[in-house]
């Protein structure tokens, strides 16, 4: 998926991950490179399926056990040796914790004057520290892990936060100690008012007959003039 914001220049999640791992993307721009890609896709989508059918494989476990043999036979027939046999792979320098943060779904979010960001109908209130106050008006990264846990980061620094659910109802007798919540509620009220105006405009448009419906009514009245006398 392509991220769209004033901070990012339309970079995909895959491209961002490779960039953070310092891996360059080599695009298949030449016809020869595109042909190799298409040959590989045809192998996976056509040849591999037929080979599995001939071997009588009908389960994932059998397929996983058979694949190493297929890969070895396939490489013996089609593999080509590299011009330079030197191993240019570099050792992994990132820690496990860093890799967990890199392999997440990340989206940029702009920090408001109230030290809040919004993501998936939740408002996240950043901890009111001196460092976080300097982030007002800037974009920070919102991380969503595969297990559903989230984190907020800025230049490698984890930011503490509290969560406010926009859709959750508020009890009138509930005592709110956080003073910043007042401005948050005002922001929510403004969003609800804008949404209500949009709904009113949509209802107004729906109440008006369409041009197609008007044409059908006119044609029907031309066929049956008695309708005009009944209306």
C-alpha positions as a LaTeX table, in Angstrom:
\begin{tabular}{lrrr}
\hline
Residue & $x$ (\AA) & $y$ (\AA) & $z$ (\AA) \\
\hline
Unk1 & 0.00 & 0.00 & 0.00 \\
Unk2 & 1.24 & 3.51 & $-0.78$ \\
Unk3 & 1.55 & 6.00 & 2.05 \\
Unk4 & 0.22 & 9.44 & 1.20 \\
Unk5 & 1.19 & 12.45 & 3.27 \\
Unk6 & 3.05 & 15.70 & 3.00 \\
Unk7 & 5.99 & 13.99 & 4.67 \\
Unk8 & 6.33 & 10.86 & 2.53 \\
Unk9 & 6.85 & 10.86 & $-1.23$ \\
Unk10 & 4.53 & 7.91 & $-1.92$ \\
Unk11 & 6.76 & 5.12 & $-0.62$ \\
Unk12 & 5.36 & 1.63 & $-0.12$ \\
Unk13 & 5.72 & $-0.33$ & 3.11 \\
Unk14 & 8.03 & $-2.76$ & 1.28 \\
Unk15 & 10.20 & 0.09 & 0.02 \\
Unk16 & 10.37 & 1.65 & 3.49 \\
Unk17 & 11.49 & $-1.64$ & 5.06 \\
Unk18 & 14.26 & $-2.12$ & 2.48 \\
Unk19 & 15.36 & 1.48 & 2.96 \\
Unk20 & 15.64 & 1.04 & 6.73 \\
Unk21 & 17.60 & $-2.18$ & 6.22 \\
Unk22 & 19.88 & $-0.34$ & 3.74 \\
Unk23 & 18.91 & $-2.66$ & 0.89 \\
Unk24 & 18.79 & $-1.22$ & $-2.63$ \\
Unk25 & 15.92 & $-2.17$ & $-4.93$ \\
Unk26 & 17.04 & $-3.27$ & $-8.40$ \\
Unk27 & 14.11 & $-2.69$ & $-10.72$ \\
Unk28 & 13.52 & $-4.91$ & $-13.75$ \\
Unk29 & 13.65 & $-2.12$ & $-16.32$ \\
Unk30 & 15.21 & $-4.04$ & $-19.20$ \\
Unk31 & 13.26 & $-6.53$ & $-21.36$ \\
Unk32 & 15.72 & $-9.27$ & $-20.37$ \\
Unk33 & 15.12 & $-8.67$ & $-16.66$ \\
Unk34 & 11.37 & $-8.55$ & $-17.12$ \\
Unk35 & 11.55 & $-11.83$ & $-19.02$ \\
Unk36 & 13.37 & $-13.53$ & $-16.15$ \\
Unk37 & 10.73 & $-12.31$ & $-13.72$ \\
Unk38 & 7.92 & $-13.59$ & $-15.93$ \\
Unk39 & 9.67 & $-16.96$ & $-16.30$ \\
Unk40 & 9.89 & $-17.29$ & $-12.53$ \\
Unk41 & 6.21 & $-16.38$ & $-12.16$ \\
Unk42 & 5.25 & $-18.93$ & $-14.80$ \\
Unk43 & 7.24 & $-21.58$ & $-12.95$ \\
Unk44 & 5.45 & $-20.86$ & $-9.68$ \\
Unk45 & 1.99 & $-20.57$ & $-11.23$ \\
Unk46 & 2.14 & $-23.31$ & $-13.88$ \\
Unk47 & 5.10 & $-25.70$ & $-13.83$ \\
Unk48 & 5.18 & $-26.13$ & $-10.05$ \\
Unk49 & 1.46 & $-26.95$ & $-9.87$ \\
Unk50 & 1.73 & $-29.56$ & $-12.61$ \\
Unk51 & 4.79 & $-31.17$ & $-10.99$ \\
Unk52 & 2.93 & $-31.44$ & $-7.68$ \\
Unk53 & $-0.06$ & $-33.02$ & $-9.44$ \\
Unk54 & 2.21 & $-35.63$ & $-11.09$ \\
Unk55 & 3.77 & $-36.44$ & $-7.71$ \\
Unk56 & 0.32 & $-36.90$ & $-6.16$ \\
Unk57 & 0.81 & $-34.11$ & $-3.62$ \\
Unk58 & $-2.43$ & $-32.89$ & $-2.08$ \\
Unk59 & $-1.43$ & $-31.33$ & 1.26 \\
Unk60 & 0.79 & $-28.49$ & 2.48 \\
Unk61 & 2.92 & $-30.85$ & 4.59 \\
Unk62 & 3.70 & $-33.09$ & 1.60 \\
Unk63 & 4.43 & $-30.05$ & $-0.56$ \\
Unk64 & 6.90 & $-28.61$ & 1.99 \\
Unk65 & 8.67 & $-31.96$ & 2.23 \\
Unk66 & 8.92 & $-32.25$ & $-1.58$ \\
Unk67 & 9.97 & $-28.66$ & $-2.43$ \\
Unk68 & 13.72 & $-29.02$ & $-1.65$ \\
Unk69 & 13.94 & $-31.85$ & $-4.18$ \\
Unk70 & 12.11 & $-29.77$ & $-6.80$ \\
Unk71 & 14.35 & $-26.74$ & $-6.19$ \\
Unk72 & 17.50 & $-28.85$ & $-6.56$ \\
Unk73 & 16.31 & $-30.39$ & $-9.85$ \\
Unk74 & 15.12 & $-27.01$ & $-11.15$ \\
Unk75 & 18.46 & $-25.33$ & $-10.38$ \\
Unk76 & 20.43 & $-28.14$ & $-12.01$ \\
Unk77 & 18.49 & $-27.59$ & $-15.23$ \\
Unk78 & 18.06 & $-23.80$ & $-15.36$ \\
Unk79 & 20.51 & $-22.17$ & $-12.92$ \\
Unk80 & 23.35 & $-20.01$ & $-14.24$ \\
Unk81 & 26.55 & $-19.30$ & $-12.35$ \\
Unk82 & 27.26 & $-15.70$ & $-11.42$ \\
Unk83 & 30.00 & $-13.72$ & $-13.14$ \\
Unk84 & 31.46 & $-12.80$ & $-9.76$ \\
Unk85 & 31.46 & $-15.59$ & $-7.19$ \\
Unk86 & 32.27 & $-13.24$ & $-4.29$ \\
Unk87 & 29.65 & $-13.22$ & $-1.52$ \\
Unk88 & 28.52 & $-9.60$ & $-1.16$ \\
Unk89 & 25.93 & $-10.21$ & 1.57 \\
Unk90 & 26.63 & $-8.10$ & 4.64 \\
Unk91 & 26.09 & $-9.36$ & 8.20 \\
Unk92 & 22.89 & $-8.36$ & 9.99 \\
Unk93 & 23.55 & $-5.40$ & 12.30 \\
Unk94 & 20.03 & $-4.73$ & 13.57 \\
Unk95 & 18.92 & $-6.22$ & 16.88 \\
Unk96 & 15.77 & $-8.34$ & 17.27 \\
Unk97 & 13.93 & $-5.40$ & 18.86 \\
Unk98 & 14.90 & $-3.12$ & 15.98 \\
Unk99 & 13.77 & $-5.70$ & 13.43 \\
Unk100 & 10.40 & $-6.02$ & 15.18 \\
Unk101 & 9.91 & $-2.26$ & 14.81 \\
Unk102 & 11.06 & $-2.24$ & 11.18 \\
Unk103 & 8.73 & $-5.06$ & 10.10 \\
Unk104 & 5.58 & $-3.22$ & 11.15 \\
Unk105 & 2.87 & $-1.29$ & 9.35 \\
Unk106 & 3.96 & 2.33 & 9.73 \\
Unk107 & 2.08 & 5.50 & 8.91 \\
Unk108 & 3.04 & 9.14 & 9.54 \\
Unk109 & 0.87 & 11.23 & 11.82 \\
Unk110 & 1.06 & 14.97 & 12.50 \\
Unk111 & 1.22 & 16.09 & 16.12 \\
Unk112 & $-1.40$ & 18.69 & 17.04 \\
Unk113 & $-0.92$ & 21.59 & 19.43 \\
Unk114 & $-2.58$ & 19.46 & 22.13 \\
Unk115 & 0.09 & 16.76 & 21.69 \\
Unk116 & $-2.37$ & 14.32 & 20.10 \\
Unk117 & $-2.48$ & 12.17 & 16.98 \\
Unk118 & $-5.38$ & 10.23 & 15.48 \\
Unk119 & $-5.27$ & 6.68 & 14.13 \\
Unk120 & $-8.12$ & 4.26 & 13.39 \\
Unk121 & $-10.79$ & 6.22 & 15.34 \\
Unk122 & $-8.56$ & 6.51 & 18.41 \\
Unk123 & $-6.90$ & 9.63 & 19.77 \\
Unk124 & $-3.44$ & 9.11 & 21.23 \\
Unk125 & $-2.37$ & 11.66 & 23.83 \\
Unk126 & 1.39 & 12.00 & 23.95 \\
Unk127 & 3.16 & 12.41 & 27.25 \\
Unk128 & 3.54 & 16.18 & 27.89 \\
Unk129 & 7.33 & 16.29 & 28.11 \\
Unk130 & 9.70 & 18.97 & 26.88 \\
Unk131 & 10.91 & 16.77 & 24.02 \\
Unk132 & 7.36 & 15.95 & 22.92 \\
Unk133 & 6.31 & 19.62 & 22.94 \\
Unk134 & 8.98 & 20.22 & 20.29 \\
Unk135 & 7.16 & 17.75 & 18.03 \\
Unk136 & 4.09 & 19.99 & 17.58 \\
Unk137 & 3.42 & 20.40 & 13.86 \\
Unk138 & 5.86 & 17.62 & 12.94 \\
Unk139 & 5.20 & 14.12 & 11.60 \\
Unk140 & 5.96 & 11.10 & 13.76 \\
Unk141 & 5.69 & 7.38 & 13.01 \\
Unk142 & 2.78 & 5.25 & 14.18 \\
Unk143 & 3.73 & 1.55 & 14.29 \\
Unk144 & 1.23 & $-1.32$ & 14.21 \\
Unk145 & 2.65 & $-4.80$ & 14.89 \\
Unk146 & 1.17 & $-7.98$ & 13.40 \\
Unk147 & $-0.19$ & $-9.00$ & 16.83 \\
Unk148 & $-2.17$ & $-5.73$ & 17.09 \\
Unk149 & 0.10 & $-3.90$ & 19.52 \\
Unk150 & 1.02 & $-0.34$ & 18.59 \\
Unk151 & 3.85 & 2.06 & 19.28 \\
Unk152 & 4.70 & 5.68 & 18.51 \\
Unk153 & 8.23 & 6.63 & 17.52 \\
Unk154 & 10.23 & 9.62 & 16.38 \\
Unk155 & 13.75 & 9.14 & 15.06 \\
Unk156 & 14.18 & 5.86 & 16.93 \\
Unk157 & 12.77 & 7.19 & 20.23 \\
Unk158 & 9.68 & 5.48 & 21.69 \\
Unk159 & 7.05 & 7.95 & 22.92 \\
Unk160 & 4.78 & 7.23 & 25.88 \\
Unk161 & 1.08 & 7.88 & 25.32 \\
Unk162 & $-2.44$ & 7.31 & 26.57 \\
Unk163 & $-5.41$ & 6.27 & 24.44 \\
Unk164 & $-8.83$ & 7.87 & 24.06 \\
Unk165 & $-11.55$ & 6.04 & 22.13 \\
Unk166 & $-13.56$ & 8.45 & 19.98 \\
Unk167 & $-16.50$ & 6.07 & 19.64 \\
Unk168 & $-16.77$ & 5.25 & 23.34 \\
Unk169 & $-19.55$ & 7.01 & 25.22 \\
Unk170 & $-18.73$ & 9.33 & 28.11 \\
Unk171 & $-20.55$ & 9.18 & 31.44 \\
Unk172 & $-21.70$ & 12.56 & 32.71 \\
Unk173 & $-20.83$ & 11.69 & 36.29 \\
Unk174 & $-17.30$ & 10.60 & 35.31 \\
Unk175 & $-14.56$ & 12.81 & 36.75 \\
Unk176 & $-11.82$ & 13.59 & 34.27 \\
Unk177 & $-8.53$ & 14.63 & 35.81 \\
Unk178 & $-6.63$ & 15.14 & 32.56 \\
Unk179 & $-6.97$ & 18.83 & 31.63 \\
Unk180 & $-5.84$ & 18.20 & 28.09 \\
Unk181 & $-8.92$ & 16.06 & 27.51 \\
Unk182 & $-11.06$ & 19.21 & 27.28 \\
Unk183 & $-9.37$ & 20.29 & 24.08 \\
Unk184 & $-9.58$ & 16.76 & 22.76 \\
Unk185 & $-13.34$ & 16.65 & 23.34 \\
Unk186 & $-13.69$ & 20.00 & 21.59 \\
Unk187 & $-11.86$ & 18.55 & 18.61 \\
Unk188 & $-14.19$ & 15.54 & 18.58 \\
Unk189 & $-17.26$ & 17.76 & 18.79 \\
Unk190 & $-16.04$ & 19.73 & 15.79 \\
Unk191 & $-15.60$ & 16.50 & 13.81 \\
Unk192 & $-19.11$ & 15.36 & 14.72 \\
Unk193 & $-20.57$ & 18.71 & 13.63 \\
Unk194 & $-18.79$ & 18.48 & 10.26 \\
Unk195 & $-20.02$ & 14.90 & 9.86 \\
Unk196 & $-23.58$ & 15.96 & 10.68 \\
Unk197 & $-23.41$ & 18.72 & 8.05 \\
Unk198 & $-22.23$ & 16.19 & 5.47 \\
Unk199 & $-25.08$ & 13.86 & 6.37 \\
Unk200 & $-27.59$ & 16.71 & 6.02 \\
Unk201 & $-26.24$ & 17.57 & 2.58 \\
Unk202 & $-26.40$ & 13.95 & 1.50 \\
Unk203 & $-29.98$ & 13.62 & 2.79 \\
Unk204 & $-30.90$ & 16.82 & 0.92 \\
Unk205 & $-29.45$ & 15.42 & $-2.28$ \\
Unk206 & $-31.26$ & 12.11 & $-1.82$ \\
Unk207 & $-34.62$ & 13.84 & $-1.30$ \\
Unk208 & $-34.34$ & 15.54 & $-4.69$ \\
Unk209 & $-35.46$ & 13.45 & $-7.67$ \\
Unk210 & $-32.79$ & 12.54 & $-10.16$ \\
Unk211 & $-32.91$ & 13.62 & $-13.79$ \\
Unk212 & $-33.53$ & 10.04 & $-14.83$ \\
Unk213 & $-36.51$ & 9.75 & $-12.49$ \\
Unk214 & $-37.92$ & 13.05 & $-13.75$ \\
Unk215 & $-37.66$ & 11.84 & $-17.35$ \\
Unk216 & $-39.45$ & 8.59 & $-16.50$ \\
Unk217 & $-42.30$ & 10.51 & $-14.79$ \\
Unk218 & $-42.69$ & 12.84 & $-17.79$ \\
Unk219 & $-42.82$ & 9.92 & $-20.23$ \\
Unk220 & $-45.37$ & 8.15 & $-18.02$ \\
Unk221 & $-47.59$ & 11.24 & $-17.89$ \\
Unk222 & $-47.43$ & 11.58 & $-21.67$ \\
Unk223 & $-48.66$ & 8.01 & $-22.00$ \\
Unk224 & $-51.40$ & 8.44 & $-19.38$ \\
Unk225 & $-52.74$ & 12.02 & $-19.12$ \\
Unk226 & $-55.07$ & 10.94 & $-16.31$ \\
Unk227 & $-52.15$ & 11.10 & $-13.91$ \\
Unk228 & $-52.07$ & 14.89 & $-14.15$ \\
Unk229 & $-55.72$ & 15.13 & $-13.17$ \\
Unk230 & $-55.15$ & 12.84 & $-10.19$ \\
Unk231 & $-52.19$ & 14.74 & $-8.83$ \\
\hline
\end{tabular}
